[in-house]
Coordinates of C-alpha atoms and ligand atoms in Angstrom, one line a residue:
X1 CA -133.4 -158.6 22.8
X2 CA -134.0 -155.3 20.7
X3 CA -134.5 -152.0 23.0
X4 CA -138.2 -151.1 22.8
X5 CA -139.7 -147.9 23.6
X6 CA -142.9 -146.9 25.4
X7 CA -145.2 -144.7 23.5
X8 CA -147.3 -145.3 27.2
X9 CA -147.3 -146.9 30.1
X10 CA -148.9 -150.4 28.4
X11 CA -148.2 -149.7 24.7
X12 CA -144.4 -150.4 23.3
X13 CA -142.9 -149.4 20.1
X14 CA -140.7 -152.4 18.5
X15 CA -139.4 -151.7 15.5
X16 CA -136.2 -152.1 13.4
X17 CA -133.5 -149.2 11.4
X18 CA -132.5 -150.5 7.9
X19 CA -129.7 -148.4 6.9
X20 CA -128.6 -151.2 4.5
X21 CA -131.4 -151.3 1.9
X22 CA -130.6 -149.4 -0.9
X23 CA -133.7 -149.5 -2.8
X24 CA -136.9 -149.5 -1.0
X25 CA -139.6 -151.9 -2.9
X26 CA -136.6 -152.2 -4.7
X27 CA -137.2 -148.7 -6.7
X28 CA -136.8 -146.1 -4.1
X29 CA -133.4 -144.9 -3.4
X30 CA -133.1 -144.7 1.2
X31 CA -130.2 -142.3 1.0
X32 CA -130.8 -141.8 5.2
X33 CA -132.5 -145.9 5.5
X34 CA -136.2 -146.9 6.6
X35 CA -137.6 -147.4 10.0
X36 CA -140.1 -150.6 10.3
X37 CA -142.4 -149.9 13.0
X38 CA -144.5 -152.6 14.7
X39 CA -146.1 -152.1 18.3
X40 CA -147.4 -154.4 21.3
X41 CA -149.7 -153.7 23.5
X42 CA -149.6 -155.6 26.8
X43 CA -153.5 -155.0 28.6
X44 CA -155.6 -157.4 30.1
X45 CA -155.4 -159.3 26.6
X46 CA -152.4 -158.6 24.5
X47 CA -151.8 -157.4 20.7
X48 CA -149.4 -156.7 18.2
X49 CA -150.4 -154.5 15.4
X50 CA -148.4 -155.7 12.2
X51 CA -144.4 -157.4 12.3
X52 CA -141.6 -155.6 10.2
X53 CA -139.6 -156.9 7.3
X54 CA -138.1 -159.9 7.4
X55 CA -134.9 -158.7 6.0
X56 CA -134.5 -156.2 9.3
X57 CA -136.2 -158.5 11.4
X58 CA -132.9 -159.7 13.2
X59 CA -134.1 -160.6 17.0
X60 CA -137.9 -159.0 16.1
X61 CA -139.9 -162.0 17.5
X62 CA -137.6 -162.5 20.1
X63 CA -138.2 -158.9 21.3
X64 CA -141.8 -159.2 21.2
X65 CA -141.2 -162.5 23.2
X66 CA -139.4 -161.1 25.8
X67 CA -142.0 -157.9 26.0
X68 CA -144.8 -159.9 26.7
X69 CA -143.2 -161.2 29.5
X70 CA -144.8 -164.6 29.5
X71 CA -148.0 -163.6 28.4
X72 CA -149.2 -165.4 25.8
X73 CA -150.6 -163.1 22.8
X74 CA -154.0 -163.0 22.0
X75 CA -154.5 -161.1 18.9
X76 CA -152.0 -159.8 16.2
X77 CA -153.8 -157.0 13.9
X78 CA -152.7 -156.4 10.4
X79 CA -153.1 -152.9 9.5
X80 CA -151.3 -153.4 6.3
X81 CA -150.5 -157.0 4.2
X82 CA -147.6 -155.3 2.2
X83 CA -143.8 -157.7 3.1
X84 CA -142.7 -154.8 4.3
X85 CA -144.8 -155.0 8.1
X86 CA -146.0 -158.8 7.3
X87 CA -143.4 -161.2 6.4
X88 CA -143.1 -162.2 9.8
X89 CA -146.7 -163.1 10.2
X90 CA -146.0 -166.5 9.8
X91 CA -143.3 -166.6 13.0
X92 CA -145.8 -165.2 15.3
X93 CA -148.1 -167.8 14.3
X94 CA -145.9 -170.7 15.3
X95 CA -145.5 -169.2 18.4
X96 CA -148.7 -168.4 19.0
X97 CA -150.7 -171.1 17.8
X98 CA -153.9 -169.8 19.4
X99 CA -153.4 -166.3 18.6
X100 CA -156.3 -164.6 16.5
X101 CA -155.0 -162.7 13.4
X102 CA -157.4 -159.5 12.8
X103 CA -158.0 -158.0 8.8
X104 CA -160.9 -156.9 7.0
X105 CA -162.5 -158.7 4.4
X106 CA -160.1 -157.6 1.8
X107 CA -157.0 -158.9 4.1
X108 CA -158.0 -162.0 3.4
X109 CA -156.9 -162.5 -0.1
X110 CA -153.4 -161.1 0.5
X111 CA -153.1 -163.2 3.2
X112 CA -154.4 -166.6 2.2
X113 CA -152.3 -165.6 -0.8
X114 CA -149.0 -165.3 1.3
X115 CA -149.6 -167.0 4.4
X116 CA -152.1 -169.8 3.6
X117 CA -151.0 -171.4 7.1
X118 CA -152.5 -168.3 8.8
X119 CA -156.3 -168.5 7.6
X120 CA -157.7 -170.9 10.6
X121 CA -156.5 -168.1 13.0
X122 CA -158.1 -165.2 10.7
X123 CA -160.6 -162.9 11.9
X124 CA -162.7 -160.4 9.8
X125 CA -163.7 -157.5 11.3
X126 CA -166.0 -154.4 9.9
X127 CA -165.4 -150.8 9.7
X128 CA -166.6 -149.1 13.0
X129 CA -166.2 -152.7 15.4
X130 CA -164.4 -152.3 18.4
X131 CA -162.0 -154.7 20.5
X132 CA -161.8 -154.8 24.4
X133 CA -158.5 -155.3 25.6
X134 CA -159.5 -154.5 29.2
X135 CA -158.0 -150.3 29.7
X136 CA -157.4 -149.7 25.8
X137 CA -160.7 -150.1 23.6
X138 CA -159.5 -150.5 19.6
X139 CA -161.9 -149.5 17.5
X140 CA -161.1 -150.1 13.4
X141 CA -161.5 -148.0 10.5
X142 CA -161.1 -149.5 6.6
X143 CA -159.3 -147.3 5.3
X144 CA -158.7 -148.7 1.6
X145 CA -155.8 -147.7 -0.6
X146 CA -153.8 -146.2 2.2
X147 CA -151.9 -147.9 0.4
X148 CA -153.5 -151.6 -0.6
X149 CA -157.0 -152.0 -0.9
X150 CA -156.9 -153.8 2.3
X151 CA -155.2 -151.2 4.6
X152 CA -157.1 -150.0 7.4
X153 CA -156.3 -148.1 10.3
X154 CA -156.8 -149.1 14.5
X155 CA -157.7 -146.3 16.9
X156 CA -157.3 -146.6 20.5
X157 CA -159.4 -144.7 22.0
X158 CA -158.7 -144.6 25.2
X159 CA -155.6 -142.8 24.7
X160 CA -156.4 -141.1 21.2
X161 CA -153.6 -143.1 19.7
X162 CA -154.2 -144.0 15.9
X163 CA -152.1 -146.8 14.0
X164 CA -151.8 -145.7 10.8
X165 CA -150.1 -147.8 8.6
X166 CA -148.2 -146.5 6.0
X167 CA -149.9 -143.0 6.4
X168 CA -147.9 -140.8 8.5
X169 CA -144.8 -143.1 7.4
X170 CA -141.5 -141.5 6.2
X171 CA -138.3 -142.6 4.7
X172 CA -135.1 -142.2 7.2
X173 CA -134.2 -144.7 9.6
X174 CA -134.4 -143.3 12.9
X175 CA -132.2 -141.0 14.4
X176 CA -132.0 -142.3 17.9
X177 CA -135.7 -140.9 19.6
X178 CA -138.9 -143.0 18.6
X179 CA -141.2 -140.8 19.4
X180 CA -141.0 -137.3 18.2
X181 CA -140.5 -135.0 21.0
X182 CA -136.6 -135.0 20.8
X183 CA -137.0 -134.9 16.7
X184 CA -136.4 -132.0 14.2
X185 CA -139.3 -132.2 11.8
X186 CA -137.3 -130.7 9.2
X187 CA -136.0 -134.2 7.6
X188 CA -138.6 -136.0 8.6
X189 CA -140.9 -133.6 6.9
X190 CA -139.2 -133.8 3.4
X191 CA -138.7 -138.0 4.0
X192 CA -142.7 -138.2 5.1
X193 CA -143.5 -135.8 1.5
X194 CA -140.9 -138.1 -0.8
X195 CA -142.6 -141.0 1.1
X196 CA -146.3 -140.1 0.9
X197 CA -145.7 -138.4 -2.8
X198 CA -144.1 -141.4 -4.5
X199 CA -145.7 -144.3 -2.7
X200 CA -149.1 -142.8 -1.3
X201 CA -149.6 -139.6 -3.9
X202 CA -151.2 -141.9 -6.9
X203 CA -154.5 -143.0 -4.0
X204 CA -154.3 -138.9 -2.8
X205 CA -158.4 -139.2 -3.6
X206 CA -158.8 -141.8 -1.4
X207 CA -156.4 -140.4 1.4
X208 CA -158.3 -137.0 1.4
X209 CA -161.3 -138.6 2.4
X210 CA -159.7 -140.7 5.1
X211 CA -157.9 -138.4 6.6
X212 CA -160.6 -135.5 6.9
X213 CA -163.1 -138.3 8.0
X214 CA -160.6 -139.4 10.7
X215 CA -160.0 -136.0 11.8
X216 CA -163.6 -135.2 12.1
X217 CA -164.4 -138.3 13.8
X218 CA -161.6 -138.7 16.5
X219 CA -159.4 -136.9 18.4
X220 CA -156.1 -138.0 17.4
X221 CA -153.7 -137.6 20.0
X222 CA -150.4 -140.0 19.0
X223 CA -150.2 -141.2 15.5
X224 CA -148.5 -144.6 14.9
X225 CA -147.2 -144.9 12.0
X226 CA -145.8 -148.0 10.2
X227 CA -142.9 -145.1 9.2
X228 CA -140.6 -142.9 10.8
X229 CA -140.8 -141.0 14.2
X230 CA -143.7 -141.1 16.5
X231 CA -146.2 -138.6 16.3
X232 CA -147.0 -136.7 19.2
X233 CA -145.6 -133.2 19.7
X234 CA -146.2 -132.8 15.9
X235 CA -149.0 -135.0 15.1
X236 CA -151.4 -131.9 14.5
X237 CA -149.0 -130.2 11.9
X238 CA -148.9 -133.9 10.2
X239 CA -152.3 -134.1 10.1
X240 CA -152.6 -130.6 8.5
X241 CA -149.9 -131.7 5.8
X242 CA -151.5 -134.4 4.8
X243 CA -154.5 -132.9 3.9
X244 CA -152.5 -130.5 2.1
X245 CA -150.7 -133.3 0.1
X246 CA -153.3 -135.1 -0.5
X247 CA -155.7 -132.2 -1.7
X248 CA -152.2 -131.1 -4.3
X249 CA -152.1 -127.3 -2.3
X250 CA -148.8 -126.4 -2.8
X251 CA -146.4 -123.4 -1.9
X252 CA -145.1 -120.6 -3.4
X253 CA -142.2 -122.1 -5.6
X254 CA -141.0 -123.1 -8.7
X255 CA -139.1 -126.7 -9.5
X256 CA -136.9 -126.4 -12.6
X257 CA -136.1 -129.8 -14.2
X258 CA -133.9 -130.2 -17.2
X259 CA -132.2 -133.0 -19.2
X260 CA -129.4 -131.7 -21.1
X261 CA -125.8 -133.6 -22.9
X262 CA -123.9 -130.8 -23.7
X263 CA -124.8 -128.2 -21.2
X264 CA -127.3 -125.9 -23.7
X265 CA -130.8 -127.0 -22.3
X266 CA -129.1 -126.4 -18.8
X267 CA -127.9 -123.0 -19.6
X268 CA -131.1 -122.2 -20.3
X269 CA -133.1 -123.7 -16.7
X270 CA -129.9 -121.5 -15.2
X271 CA -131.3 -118.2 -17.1
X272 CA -134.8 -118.7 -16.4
X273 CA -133.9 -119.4 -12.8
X274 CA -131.8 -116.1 -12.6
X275 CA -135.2 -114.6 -13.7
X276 CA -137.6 -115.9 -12.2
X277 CA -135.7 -114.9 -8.7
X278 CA -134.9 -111.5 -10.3
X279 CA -139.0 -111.8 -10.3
X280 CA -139.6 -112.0 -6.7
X281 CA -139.2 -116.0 -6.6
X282 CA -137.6 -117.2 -3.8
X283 CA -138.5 -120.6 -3.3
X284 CA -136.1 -122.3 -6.9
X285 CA -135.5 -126.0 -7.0
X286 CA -133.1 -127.0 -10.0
X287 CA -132.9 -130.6 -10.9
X288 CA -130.7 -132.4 -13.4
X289 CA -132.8 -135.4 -14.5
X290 CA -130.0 -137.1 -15.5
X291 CA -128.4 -137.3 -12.1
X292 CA -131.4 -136.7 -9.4
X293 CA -133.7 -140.0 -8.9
X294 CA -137.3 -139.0 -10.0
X295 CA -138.7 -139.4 -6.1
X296 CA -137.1 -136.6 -4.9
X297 CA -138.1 -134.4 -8.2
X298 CA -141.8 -136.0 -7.8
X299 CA -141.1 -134.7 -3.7
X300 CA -140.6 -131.2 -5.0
X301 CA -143.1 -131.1 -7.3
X302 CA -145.5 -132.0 -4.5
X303 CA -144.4 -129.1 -2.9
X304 CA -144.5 -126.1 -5.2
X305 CA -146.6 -124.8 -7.0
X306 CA -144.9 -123.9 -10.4
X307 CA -143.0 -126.8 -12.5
X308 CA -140.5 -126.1 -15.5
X309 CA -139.6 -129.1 -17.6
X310 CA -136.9 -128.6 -20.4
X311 CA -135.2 -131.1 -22.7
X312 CA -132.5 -131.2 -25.4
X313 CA -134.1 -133.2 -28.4
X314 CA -133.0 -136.7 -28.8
X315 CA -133.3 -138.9 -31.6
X316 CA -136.2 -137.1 -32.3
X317 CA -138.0 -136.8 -28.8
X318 CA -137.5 -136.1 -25.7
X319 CA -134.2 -137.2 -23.7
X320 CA -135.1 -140.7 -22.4
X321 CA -134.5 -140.1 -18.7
X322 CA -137.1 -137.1 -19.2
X323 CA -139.5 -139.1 -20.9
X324 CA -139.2 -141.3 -17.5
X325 CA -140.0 -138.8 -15.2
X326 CA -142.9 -137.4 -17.0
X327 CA -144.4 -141.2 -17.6
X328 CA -143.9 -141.4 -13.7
X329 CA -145.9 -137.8 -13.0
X330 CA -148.5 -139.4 -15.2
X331 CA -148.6 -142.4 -13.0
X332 CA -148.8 -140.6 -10.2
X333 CA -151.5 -138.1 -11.2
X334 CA -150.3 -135.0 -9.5
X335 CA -152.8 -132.3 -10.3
X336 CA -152.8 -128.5 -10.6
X337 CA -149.6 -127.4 -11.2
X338 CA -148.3 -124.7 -13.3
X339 CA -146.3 -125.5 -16.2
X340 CA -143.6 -124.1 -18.3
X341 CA -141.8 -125.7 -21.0
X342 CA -138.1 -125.4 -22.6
X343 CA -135.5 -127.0 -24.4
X344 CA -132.7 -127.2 -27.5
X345 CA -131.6 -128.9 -30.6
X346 CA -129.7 -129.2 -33.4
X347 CA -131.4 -131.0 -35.5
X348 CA -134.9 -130.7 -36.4
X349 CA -136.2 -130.2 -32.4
X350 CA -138.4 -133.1 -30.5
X351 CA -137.6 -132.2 -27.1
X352 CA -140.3 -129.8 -26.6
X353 CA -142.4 -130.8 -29.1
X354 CA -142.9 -134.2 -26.9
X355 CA -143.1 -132.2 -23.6
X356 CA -145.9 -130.4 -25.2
X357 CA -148.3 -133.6 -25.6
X358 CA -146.9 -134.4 -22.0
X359 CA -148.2 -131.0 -21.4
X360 CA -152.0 -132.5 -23.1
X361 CA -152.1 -135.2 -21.1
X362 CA -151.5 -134.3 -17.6
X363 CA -153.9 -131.1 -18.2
X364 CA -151.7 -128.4 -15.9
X365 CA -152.2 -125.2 -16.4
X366 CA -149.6 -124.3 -19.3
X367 CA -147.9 -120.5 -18.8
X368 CA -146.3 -118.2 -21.4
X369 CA -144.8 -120.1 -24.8
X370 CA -142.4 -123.0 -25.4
X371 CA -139.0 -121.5 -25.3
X372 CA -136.6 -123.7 -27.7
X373 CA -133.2 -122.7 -28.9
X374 CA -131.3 -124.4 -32.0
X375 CA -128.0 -124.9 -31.2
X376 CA -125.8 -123.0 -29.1
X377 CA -127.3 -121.2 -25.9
X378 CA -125.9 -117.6 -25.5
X379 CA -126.4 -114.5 -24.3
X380 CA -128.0 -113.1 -27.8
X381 CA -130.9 -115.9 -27.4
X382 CA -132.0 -115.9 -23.8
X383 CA -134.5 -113.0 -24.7
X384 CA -136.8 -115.7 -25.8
X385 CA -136.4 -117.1 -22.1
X386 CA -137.8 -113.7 -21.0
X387 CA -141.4 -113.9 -21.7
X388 CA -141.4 -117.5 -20.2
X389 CA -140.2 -116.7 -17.3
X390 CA -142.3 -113.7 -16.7
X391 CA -145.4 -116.1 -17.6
X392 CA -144.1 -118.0 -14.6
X393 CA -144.0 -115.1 -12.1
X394 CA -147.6 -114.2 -12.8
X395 CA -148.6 -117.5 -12.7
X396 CA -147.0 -117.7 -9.2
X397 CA -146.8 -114.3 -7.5
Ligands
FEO401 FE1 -144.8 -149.7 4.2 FE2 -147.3 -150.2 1.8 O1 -145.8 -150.6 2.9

């Protein structure tokens, strides 16, 4: 049997650590891994709220077997129908022949989509209906988008515990304490951003009004997450950067990206880093697009305020891994930012000229002129760099 931990006296944490996975949804690099969180409660009538992956499920269902201690289970709640908390739906169901399996009336697709075998135990419930389990009342909130169309969310409100989902969630496996009173926010805070910016940033409409509904609606107290740590000591902070995220605030900061082959277009994000902390900047992220995945530039760009893209022309356009990362800020929809562009050549230029109509089409606010250098970057042309940069400073001081 797995260890499990008590987030109270009738409510366990069981969840896996998958430092193995490289790629999370195959895409996302998990340099520090991925916790899987599920959770039983064991009252009068007993539930589990969502399984883990299958790929880290190891002795999962035996775990949740051995918690329940001979009980049978009566209901299993799915929060969220993504593999990565349902793909072992199906074991708990042979297990638990009689068990009642809890979604809202979008579940329902996913799951008769996935799990077919599952639909005689299904059980729609509505935004706002509540479920006895003798001490702990559940109450449910749809909370779509979050980030399916089916997610929802399942407050306890008997001990102001919300299970969130993915919201709240963060890359990084654990680091030994579940809940997180013994846990530096630190890492967990830029893993919950790379997390929510990358995976939950594109739905941040929908996300803003959950989460200010939510907060103005309960008292959160504990915040399960399907993610990452426990929320308790910091679950107000959490809360608060949320909202930030989702509304696109963003601190005082600049991230510098820049795709360069032969050092010139790199020179250059050097220079105009130099000035923009010569101009009272302290806060300077500098990314090589051509080394640094695009979720952790996306993280950064979340977080600050100011964002200066450069690229060397290439055949023409922009170089193709910066083309990537600006097709994947499109995606995402990240709004009000300020933006500065730069880049070199030595033919007849594309590099900025292309970052320009990126420029159109996200609609940031664009500060001081295009700097582009033709051939070598030196000393006698970073002038032009100057007014940029200053542009920059206003923009952000
Ligand atoms: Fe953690 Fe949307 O799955």
């Amino acid at each position: 049997m797995q260890y499990t931990v008590k987030v109270s006296e009738r409510v366990h944490w069981i969840g896996a650590n998958d430092r193995r996975t490289h790629l999370f949804e195959n895409i996302w690099p998990l340099p520090e891994g991925v916790s899987y969180n599920s959770y039983l409660i064991c009252d009068e009538k007993t539930v589990l709220l969502d399984t883990i992956d299958a790929s880290a499920g190891g002795d999962f269902i035996k775990t949740v077997v051995d918690t329940l201690a001979g009980k049978t289970l009566d209901y299993l709640i799915i929060n969220h129908m993504e593999l990565d908390h349902a793909s072992e739906i199906s074991k708990i169901i042979s297990l638990y022949p009689e068990v009642k399996v809890i979604g809202n009336k979008f579940t329902a697709k996913p799951l008769q989509s996935y799990f077919p075998e599952v639909m005689a135990n299904f059980m729609t419930i509505q935004e706002g209906d509540m479920l006895d389990l003798g001490h702990h009342k559940l109450k449910f909130y749809i909370t779509p988008m979050l980030h399916w169309p089916e997610t929802m969310m399942t407050y306890d409100q008997t001990e102001g515990i919300l299970f969130s989902g993915d919201a709240f969630g963060s890359f990084g496996a654990l680091r030994g304490s579940v809940m997180d009173t013994n846990t530096l926010l630190e890492f967990f805070e830029d893993e919950m951003r790379r997390y929510y910016s990358n995976i939950v940033g594109k739905f941040s409409a929908q996300a803003s009004k959950a989460i200010s509904r939510l907060a103005s609606e309960i008292e959160i107290k504990t915040i399960c997450s399907l993610h990452g740590p426990v929320w308790q000591k910091y679950a107000a902070q959490v809360l608060e950067l949320y909202s930030r995220w989702s509304n696109y605030q963003a601190e005082d900061g600049v991230v510098i990206c820049y795709a360069s082959m032969y050092g010139n277009t790199g020179k250059m994000a050097d220079y105009l880093a130099y000035k923009l902390s010569e101009g009272g900047i302290k806060d300077i992220i500098i990314h090589d697009v051509s080394k640094t995945h695009p979720s952790f530039i996306i993280s950064d760009m979340w977080k600050y305020k100011g964002v200066m893209l450069g690229s060397v022309a290439y055949n023409g356009d922009m170089f193709p891994v910066m083309h990537t990362l600006c097709e994947e800020i499109k995606h995402l929809g990240l709004k009000n930012r300020k933006l500065g562009l730069f880049g070199s050549y030595s033919w007849n230029g594309g590099g900025v000229r292309n970052l320009n109509k990126f420029a159109e089409a996200i609609g940031w606010e664009q500060v001081g002129t295009p700097s582009e250098i033709h051939g070598i970057v030196n000393k006698n042309k970073y002038e032009q760099c100057d007014e940029l940069a200053q542009a920059m400073i206003d923009a952000i001081c």
